[in-house]
Each structure stands twice: as C-alpha cells, then as structure tokens.
Short mmCIF file of C-alpha atoms and ligand atoms in Angstrom, two decimals:
data_model
loop_
_atom_site.label_atom_id
_atom_site.label_comp_id
_atom_site.label_asym_id
_atom_site.label_seq_id
_atom_site.Cartn_x
_atom_site.Cartn_y
_atom_site.Cartn_z
CA MET A 143 -20.43 -9.13 -2.56
CA ARG A 144 -17.02 -10.73 -2.90
CA ARG A 145 -15.72 -11.07 -6.43
CA ARG A 146 -13.92 -14.16 -7.53
CA SER A 147 -11.80 -14.79 -10.60
CA LEU A 148 -12.52 -17.81 -12.68
CA VAL A 149 -9.25 -18.87 -14.20
CA LEU A 150 -9.34 -21.49 -16.89
CA LEU A 151 -5.96 -23.05 -17.49
CA GLY A 152 -6.03 -24.84 -20.80
CA ALA A 153 -3.73 -27.52 -22.21
CA ALA A 154 -1.83 -24.91 -24.20
CA GLY A 155 -1.28 -22.97 -21.01
CA LEU A 156 -3.55 -20.10 -22.07
CA TYR A 157 -5.87 -18.71 -19.47
CA SER A 158 -8.75 -16.34 -19.46
CA THR A 159 -10.30 -14.53 -16.53
CA LEU A 160 -13.92 -13.76 -15.90
CA THR A 161 -14.51 -11.41 -13.04
CA GLY A 162 -17.41 -9.83 -11.30
CA CYS A 163 -19.83 -12.56 -12.29
CA GLY A 164 -21.37 -12.44 -8.85
CA ASP A 165 -21.16 -16.18 -8.29
CA ASP A 166 -19.21 -16.86 -5.11
CA GLU A 167 -19.03 -20.56 -5.86
CA GLU A 168 -16.97 -20.16 -8.98
CA GLY A 169 -13.48 -21.55 -8.67
CA PHE A 170 -10.65 -22.85 -10.77
CA ASN A 171 -10.55 -25.41 -13.48
CA LEU A 172 -6.96 -26.55 -13.36
CA LYS A 173 -5.43 -28.57 -16.13
CA ASN A 174 -1.76 -27.74 -15.99
CA ALA A 175 -0.68 -27.43 -12.36
CA PRO A 176 3.10 -27.69 -12.01
CA THR A 177 4.23 -31.09 -10.81
CA GLY A 178 7.21 -29.82 -8.79
CA THR A 179 7.77 -26.68 -6.75
CA ILE A 180 5.75 -23.64 -7.85
CA THR A 181 7.95 -20.80 -9.10
CA LEU A 182 6.86 -17.27 -8.29
CA GLY A 183 8.46 -14.22 -9.88
CA PHE A 184 8.02 -11.25 -7.56
CA SER A 185 8.93 -7.66 -8.41
CA GLN A 186 9.11 -5.35 -5.41
CA VAL A 187 8.69 -1.55 -5.73
CA GLY A 188 11.88 -0.69 -3.85
CA SER A 189 13.26 -0.19 -0.35
CA GLU A 190 11.86 3.30 0.25
CA SER A 191 10.48 2.77 3.77
CA GLY A 192 10.41 0.61 6.89
CA TRP A 193 7.04 -0.60 5.63
CA ARG A 194 8.58 -1.80 2.38
CA LEU A 195 11.42 -3.64 4.12
CA ALA A 196 8.91 -5.44 6.34
CA ASN A 197 6.81 -6.29 3.28
CA THR A 198 9.84 -7.79 1.49
CA LYS A 199 10.74 -9.84 4.55
CA SER A 200 7.17 -11.10 4.89
CA ILE A 201 7.08 -12.25 1.25
CA GLN A 202 10.47 -13.96 1.44
CA LYS A 203 9.69 -15.70 4.72
CA SER A 204 6.26 -16.92 3.58
CA ALA A 205 7.63 -18.21 0.24
CA GLU A 206 10.16 -20.28 2.14
CA TYR A 207 7.50 -21.55 4.54
CA HIS A 208 5.20 -22.56 1.68
CA ASN A 209 8.07 -24.15 -0.26
CA ILE A 210 7.59 -21.77 -3.18
CA ASP A 211 10.60 -21.05 -5.37
CA LEU A 212 10.74 -17.23 -5.18
CA ARG A 213 12.55 -15.26 -7.90
CA PHE A 214 12.80 -11.84 -6.27
CA ASP A 215 13.68 -8.55 -7.95
CA ASN A 216 13.86 -5.13 -6.32
CA ALA A 217 13.05 -2.35 -8.81
CA GLU A 218 14.41 0.40 -6.51
CA GLY A 219 11.55 2.72 -7.48
CA SER A 220 11.95 2.39 -11.26
CA GLN A 221 9.01 1.33 -13.43
CA GLU A 222 11.40 0.58 -16.29
CA ARG A 223 13.23 -1.87 -14.09
CA GLN A 224 9.99 -3.37 -12.87
CA ILE A 225 8.80 -3.95 -16.45
CA ALA A 226 12.17 -5.54 -17.33
CA ALA A 227 11.82 -7.88 -14.33
CA LEU A 228 8.32 -8.93 -15.43
CA HIS A 229 9.62 -9.68 -18.93
CA SER A 230 12.44 -11.75 -17.47
CA PHE A 231 9.94 -13.75 -15.37
CA ILE A 232 7.90 -14.45 -18.52
CA ASP A 233 11.05 -15.52 -20.39
CA ALA A 234 11.93 -17.84 -17.50
CA LYS A 235 8.40 -19.35 -17.67
CA VAL A 236 7.66 -18.91 -13.95
CA ASN A 237 4.29 -20.33 -12.83
CA VAL A 238 2.97 -17.10 -11.28
CA ILE A 239 4.01 -13.45 -11.37
CA ALA A 240 3.30 -11.06 -8.50
CA PHE A 241 4.31 -7.44 -8.20
CA SER A 242 3.65 -4.25 -6.31
CA PRO A 243 3.34 -1.61 -9.05
CA VAL A 244 5.37 1.55 -8.48
CA VAL A 245 2.77 3.58 -10.43
CA GLU A 246 -0.68 2.73 -11.77
CA SER A 247 -0.27 3.35 -15.50
CA GLY A 248 1.84 1.72 -18.21
CA TRP A 249 1.36 -2.02 -17.57
CA THR A 250 -0.89 -3.10 -20.45
CA GLN A 251 1.82 -4.37 -22.79
CA VAL A 252 3.83 -6.48 -20.36
CA LEU A 253 0.76 -7.91 -18.64
CA THR A 254 -0.79 -8.81 -21.98
CA ARG A 255 2.41 -10.70 -22.75
CA ALA A 256 2.11 -12.54 -19.40
CA ARG A 257 -1.49 -13.43 -20.21
CA GLU A 258 -0.49 -14.73 -23.67
CA ALA A 259 2.18 -16.86 -22.01
CA GLY A 260 -0.47 -18.31 -19.66
CA ILE A 261 1.10 -16.88 -16.51
CA PRO A 262 -1.41 -15.59 -13.91
CA VAL A 263 -0.54 -12.24 -12.34
CA VAL A 264 -1.29 -11.21 -8.75
CA LEU A 265 -0.96 -7.59 -7.58
CA THR A 266 0.27 -6.95 -4.08
CA ASP A 267 -0.10 -3.76 -2.07
CA ARG A 268 -0.85 -1.40 -4.98
CA LEU A 269 -3.12 -1.39 -8.02
CA ILE A 270 -2.92 -0.63 -11.73
CA ASP A 271 -5.29 1.32 -14.01
CA ALA A 272 -8.84 0.04 -13.71
CA ALA A 273 -8.94 -0.50 -17.49
CA ASP A 274 -6.40 -3.31 -17.05
CA GLU A 275 -8.34 -5.12 -14.33
CA ASP A 276 -8.72 -8.22 -16.48
CA LEU A 277 -4.95 -8.61 -16.73
CA TYR A 278 -4.58 -9.84 -13.16
CA VAL A 279 -6.35 -12.56 -11.22
CA SER A 280 -6.23 -11.12 -7.74
CA SER A 281 -5.00 -8.11 -5.78
CA ILE A 282 -3.96 -8.23 -2.13
CA GLY A 283 -3.46 -5.13 -0.05
CA ALA A 284 -4.76 -2.39 2.17
CA GLU A 285 -7.85 -0.27 1.66
CA PHE A 286 -6.04 3.01 1.10
CA VAL A 287 -9.20 5.13 0.75
CA SER A 288 -10.34 4.03 4.16
CA GLU A 289 -6.90 4.83 5.63
CA GLY A 290 -7.36 8.42 4.40
CA ASN A 291 -10.91 8.47 5.80
CA LEU A 292 -9.66 7.34 9.22
CA ALA A 293 -6.83 9.89 9.36
CA ALA A 294 -9.30 12.72 8.69
CA LEU A 295 -11.87 11.28 11.06
CA TYR A 296 -9.46 11.19 14.01
CA LEU A 297 -8.05 14.63 13.27
CA GLY A 298 -11.62 15.93 13.06
CA LEU A 299 -12.48 14.45 16.47
CA ASP A 300 -9.34 16.00 17.88
CA PHE A 301 -10.47 19.49 16.93
CA GLN A 302 -14.08 19.02 18.01
CA THR A 303 -13.93 21.76 20.65
CA THR A 304 -11.77 24.15 18.62
CA LYS A 305 -13.41 27.28 17.31
CA GLY A 306 -13.02 28.33 13.67
CA GLN A 307 -11.26 26.79 10.69
CA VAL A 308 -8.57 24.14 11.18
CA ASN A 309 -5.80 24.45 8.58
CA VAL A 310 -4.49 21.07 7.44
CA VAL A 311 -1.57 20.35 5.11
CA GLU A 312 -0.93 17.05 3.39
CA ILE A 313 2.40 15.37 2.66
CA LEU A 314 1.94 12.98 -0.23
CA GLY A 315 3.75 9.85 -1.42
CA THR A 316 5.02 9.28 -4.96
CA PRO A 317 2.75 10.74 -7.66
CA ASP A 318 0.55 8.25 -9.60
CA SER A 319 0.93 5.50 -6.98
CA THR A 320 -2.25 3.95 -5.60
CA PRO A 321 -1.68 4.81 -1.92
CA THR A 322 -0.95 8.45 -2.77
CA LYS A 323 -4.09 8.82 -4.86
CA GLN A 324 -6.45 6.82 -2.68
CA ARG A 325 -5.30 8.07 0.74
CA SER A 326 -5.73 11.62 -0.55
CA GLN A 327 -9.14 10.78 -1.97
CA GLY A 328 -10.32 9.23 1.33
CA PHE A 329 -8.88 12.11 3.36
CA ALA A 330 -10.62 14.69 1.14
CA ALA A 331 -13.95 12.84 1.31
CA THR A 332 -14.02 12.83 5.11
CA VAL A 333 -12.69 16.41 5.37
CA SER A 334 -15.54 17.51 3.11
CA ARG A 335 -18.00 16.23 5.73
CA ASP A 336 -16.23 18.04 8.60
CA ASN A 337 -17.16 21.65 9.20
CA LYS A 338 -13.76 22.77 10.54
CA LEU A 339 -11.00 20.85 8.76
CA ARG A 340 -9.77 22.48 5.57
CA VAL A 341 -6.87 21.18 3.42
CA ILE A 342 -4.98 24.36 2.60
CA ASP A 343 -1.89 22.94 0.87
CA LYS A 344 -0.16 19.73 -0.27
CA GLU A 345 3.40 18.74 -1.10
CA THR A 346 5.04 15.53 -2.28
CA GLY A 347 7.48 13.80 0.08
CA ASN A 348 8.07 10.61 -1.97
CA TRP A 349 7.62 8.30 1.05
CA SER A 350 11.02 9.10 2.65
CA LYS A 351 11.95 10.89 5.88
CA GLU A 352 14.12 13.30 3.96
CA GLY A 353 11.32 13.91 1.43
CA GLY A 354 8.86 14.54 4.27
CA ALA A 355 11.27 17.08 5.80
CA THR A 356 11.71 18.92 2.50
CA ALA A 357 7.95 18.95 1.94
CA MET A 358 7.32 20.31 5.45
CA ARG A 359 9.91 23.07 4.93
CA LYS A 360 8.08 24.20 1.76
CA LEU A 361 4.68 23.98 3.44
CA LEU A 362 5.86 26.07 6.39
CA ARG A 363 7.27 28.70 4.07
CA ARG A 364 3.96 29.00 2.23
CA ASN A 365 1.56 28.74 5.18
CA PRO A 366 1.89 30.86 8.35
CA LYS A 367 -0.81 28.93 10.25
CA ILE A 368 -0.79 25.13 10.13
CA ASP A 369 -2.95 23.34 12.72
CA ALA A 370 -2.61 19.76 11.49
CA VAL A 371 -0.49 17.64 9.17
CA PHE A 372 -1.56 14.48 7.37
CA ALA A 373 1.57 12.67 6.20
CA GLN A 374 0.80 9.64 4.04
CA ASN A 375 3.39 7.48 5.78
CA ASP A 376 5.33 7.36 9.06
CA GLU A 377 8.69 8.26 7.51
CA MET A 378 7.39 11.48 5.97
CA GLY A 379 5.56 12.38 9.20
CA LEU A 380 8.74 11.87 11.22
CA GLY A 381 10.70 13.93 8.69
CA ALA A 382 8.12 16.71 9.12
CA VAL A 383 8.57 16.50 12.91
CA THR A 384 12.30 17.34 12.66
CA VAL A 385 11.58 20.44 10.55
CA LEU A 386 8.75 21.62 12.82
CA GLN A 387 10.99 21.26 15.86
CA ALA A 388 13.79 23.18 14.15
CA ALA A 389 11.25 25.91 13.39
CA GLY A 390 10.43 26.20 17.12
CA GLN A 391 7.08 24.44 16.92
CA GLU A 392 5.85 21.61 19.09
CA PRO A 393 4.72 18.77 16.79
CA GLY A 394 2.13 16.59 18.52
CA GLU A 395 0.78 19.69 20.32
CA LYS A 396 0.64 22.13 17.46
CA PRO A 397 0.43 21.05 14.76
CA ARG A 398 -1.33 17.75 15.43
CA ILE A 399 -0.03 15.00 13.13
CA ALA A 400 -1.62 11.90 11.59
CA THR A 401 0.33 9.35 9.53
CA VAL A 402 -0.19 5.91 7.95
CA ASP A 403 1.73 2.59 8.28
CA ALA A 404 2.27 1.94 12.02
CA THR A 405 5.88 0.83 11.80
CA LYS A 406 7.90 0.67 15.03
CA ALA A 407 9.22 4.18 14.27
CA GLY A 408 5.67 5.47 13.83
CA LEU A 409 4.47 3.93 17.09
CA GLN A 410 7.56 5.33 18.85
CA GLY A 411 6.58 8.76 17.46
CA LEU A 412 3.19 8.34 19.16
CA VAL A 413 4.75 7.21 22.44
CA ASP A 414 7.09 10.24 22.34
CA GLY A 415 4.10 12.53 21.74
CA LYS A 416 5.40 13.77 18.36
CA LEU A 417 2.64 12.08 16.34
CA ASN A 418 -1.02 11.87 17.36
CA TYR A 419 -2.68 9.21 15.17
CA VAL A 420 -1.18 6.42 13.10
CA VAL A 421 -3.41 4.38 10.81
CA GLU A 422 -2.11 0.87 10.34
CA CYS A 423 -1.38 -0.43 6.86
CA SER A 424 -0.09 -3.95 7.38
CA PRO A 425 2.90 -4.97 5.23
CA ILE A 426 2.59 -8.57 6.46
CA ILE A 427 0.86 -9.95 3.39
CA GLY A 428 3.28 -12.76 2.49
CA ASP A 429 1.01 -15.55 3.74
CA LEU A 430 -2.01 -14.10 1.90
CA LEU A 431 0.01 -14.00 -1.32
CA MET A 432 1.39 -17.52 -0.94
CA SER A 433 -2.01 -19.00 -0.26
CA VAL A 434 -3.34 -17.35 -3.44
CA VAL A 435 -0.36 -18.80 -5.35
CA VAL A 436 -1.02 -22.27 -3.92
CA ASP A 437 -4.77 -22.02 -4.55
CA LEU A 438 -4.16 -21.07 -8.17
CA PHE A 439 -2.62 -24.48 -8.75
CA HIS A 440 -4.24 -26.70 -6.19
CA GLY A 441 -7.91 -26.20 -6.76
CA GLY A 442 -8.86 -23.41 -4.39
CA SER A 443 -10.80 -20.36 -5.48
CA VAL A 444 -9.24 -16.95 -5.42
CA ASP A 445 -10.94 -13.68 -4.56
CA LYS A 446 -10.38 -10.84 -6.98
CA ARG A 447 -9.68 -8.54 -4.01
CA ILE A 448 -8.16 -9.54 -0.66
CA ALA A 449 -7.86 -6.80 1.97
CA SER A 450 -5.18 -6.73 4.65
CA GLU A 451 -5.71 -5.72 8.28
CA LYS A 452 -5.84 -2.24 9.72
CA ALA A 453 -6.21 -0.40 13.03
CA VAL A 454 -5.76 3.14 14.32
CA PHE A 455 -3.16 3.79 17.03
CA ASN A 456 -2.95 6.65 19.48
CA LYS A 457 -0.44 7.14 22.31
CA GLU A 458 -2.10 4.64 24.69
CA SER A 459 -2.48 1.84 22.16
CA ALA A 460 1.04 2.46 20.83
CA VAL A 461 2.49 2.03 24.33
CA ALA A 462 0.80 -1.37 24.50
CA ALA A 463 1.67 -2.47 20.93
CA LEU A 464 5.27 -1.24 20.60
CA PRO A 465 7.13 -3.94 22.60
CA SER A 466 5.85 -6.72 20.36
CA ARG A 467 5.72 -4.80 17.08
CA PRO A 468 7.54 -6.99 14.51
CA TYR A 469 8.45 -4.18 12.04
O1 AHR B 275 2.14 1.12 -0.79
C1 AHR B 275 2.27 1.23 0.59
C2 AHR B 275 3.11 2.42 0.91
O2 AHR B 275 4.35 2.32 0.28
C3 AHR B 275 3.43 2.60 2.39
O3 AHR B 275 2.47 3.26 3.09
C4 AHR B 275 4.68 3.40 2.27
O4 AHR B 275 5.41 3.53 3.47
C5 AHR B 275 5.36 2.61 1.23
O5 AHR B 275 6.50 3.11 0.77
#
C-alpha cells in the first residue's frame, strides 16, 4: 500500500503531517500557497562521485524547467555544513526545503525548527533515522536494500557451477549513510540464502576511487583468497580494479566484481571486462523532486515514499546503453 502524507497548511503557516493512515485518497489542504515563484532550499551531500554530480545537475536543470527558485548549497560531505545550510534556508523563509542527508542521525533539532516555521521538508536520495519520519513529508530515492539484494543475486548466479565456498569482500560507502547501511543489509540477506557465497571481510572506501583502492589494498593484505568483490559504488569498484591489476590479478575474471550506480565509468568498466555486474541507482530524480514541490503548493497529493528507477547491467547491456548514457 502506498503511503501518503496529509499536510495541513494553516493560516499561521504551521503544518502537521499524518502518515501511514492507509487512505490513498488523502491529499493536501492548502491555505497558504506562495503567489509568486516557489523557492526551494536544497542542500546537497557533496561532490564525492560521478553519481552525485549527475544528481546535482538533474536537480538544477529540473528546477529551472519548473520555474522554481533554487537556493543550492553543497555541504562537501560535512553534516555541520548541511545543518547550517538548513538553518539558513529557514531564516530566509524558503517555501520548501529538500536535502540529501550525509548521515542518518542528528537531524531532529533543525527539522523541528523547519516544522515550527511551517516549511515542509523533502528528503532526496538518502534517509534519516526512522524516529524522525514525521519531520519530512516525502522521500525520493532508490531502494538501496534491493540494490544489495541484486548484487548478491547476480554474483550468486555467476558462481552456480563453482564447487566450494566463494569468498566475497565488501567495499562500503561512508559509515552511517543510508546507502551504506541498506546495500550491506540487502547484500547480507541474499548471501544468507546462497549456499556458496560468504562475506569474509569488509572495508570502508568512502565512495571515492581512491578510497576504494585503499580499501582493496587492505582487503588483499588480510585475505589470501578473494573470489568476488561487492563495491557499493562504481568509483570504489574501479579503484579496487587498479589495485587488483597492480597485484597481478585479473579483475572481472578473478575476482568477479559487482558495483552499484551505473555511471558511464561503471558501464565502461563492464564493457572493458573489469567489472561484471552494475546495479543501477538513478541520480536523475530532479523531475520527481520538482513535481513534489509543485504538488505541495498546487493541490496535488504527495506520496510519503517515491522510488527511482533501477536495472542491472552486464557486459552486453552496457555495450548497448553506454553510447546514450547521460552521466
Ligand atoms: O546515495 C547514493 C550514493 O551516494 C551513490 O551510490 C554514491 O555513488 C554516492 O556518492
């Protein structure tokens, strides 16, 4: 069942949200829609990956297309800076705040202030602690658990005819971020149903190519036999490839490698035979966000959760998709 938020915007600008009521017909009761252009304060996590750059571009382009006045701030990976940006949006009395939280915890205070100021908050890409679910009206992004499920599923199929245990290592994103936690959770759940795959070690690569390389170096030092690598994004997977090659291994043959994102670089890695499976996590969510922003003020109803698209690429599908890949 889809969950909708009922947002009541009162004369004083205060709003309250009721979620999970199970009534799909519930919508918005708007009393104070802005008369001019809608202003949207958006705080981006950073510029840590090709995925993130494409996500920023998508949001900026869609804001322009929808004639939304976008106040954009890049937190460059700092939660402190992200909180400061949210406070500045509240001070500036923007109509809506959206942000992609760098980590899940630590948002209660600033989001309570946004609520008291009557400013609806939309999460993009990542989530915050479940206890604070009432502090935002909608979240738009990928189903990270399922991305982890798919990575494990395809690696499992790959080793179907192999005899004995398959040693898998995981390269993780930033600690306490939703994709790190949920991709790992999904990967573990599917691995637990496979009788050969076994996660023998994990290391953080912080989403970057360099971080992925450092993580792979440590993993190689600790583990003499690695059959497969699950890197939680393309950059880290491609960083791992450079280290494996330098160590005389043949990434794509052994170990087999699965990543998430499906940026141009990731698809190129598949075409070159260095990666084996890339689960798509679409960064193109600008239009979804802008239509939520418009609906908030023009009478539409807004789902509490809006999922973006996904697919799984292998070498053949990457060859077909790469020429027209926009990011
Ligand atoms: O939150 C999405 C993740 O953040 C992407 O998979 C990763 O590349 C990015 O940095």
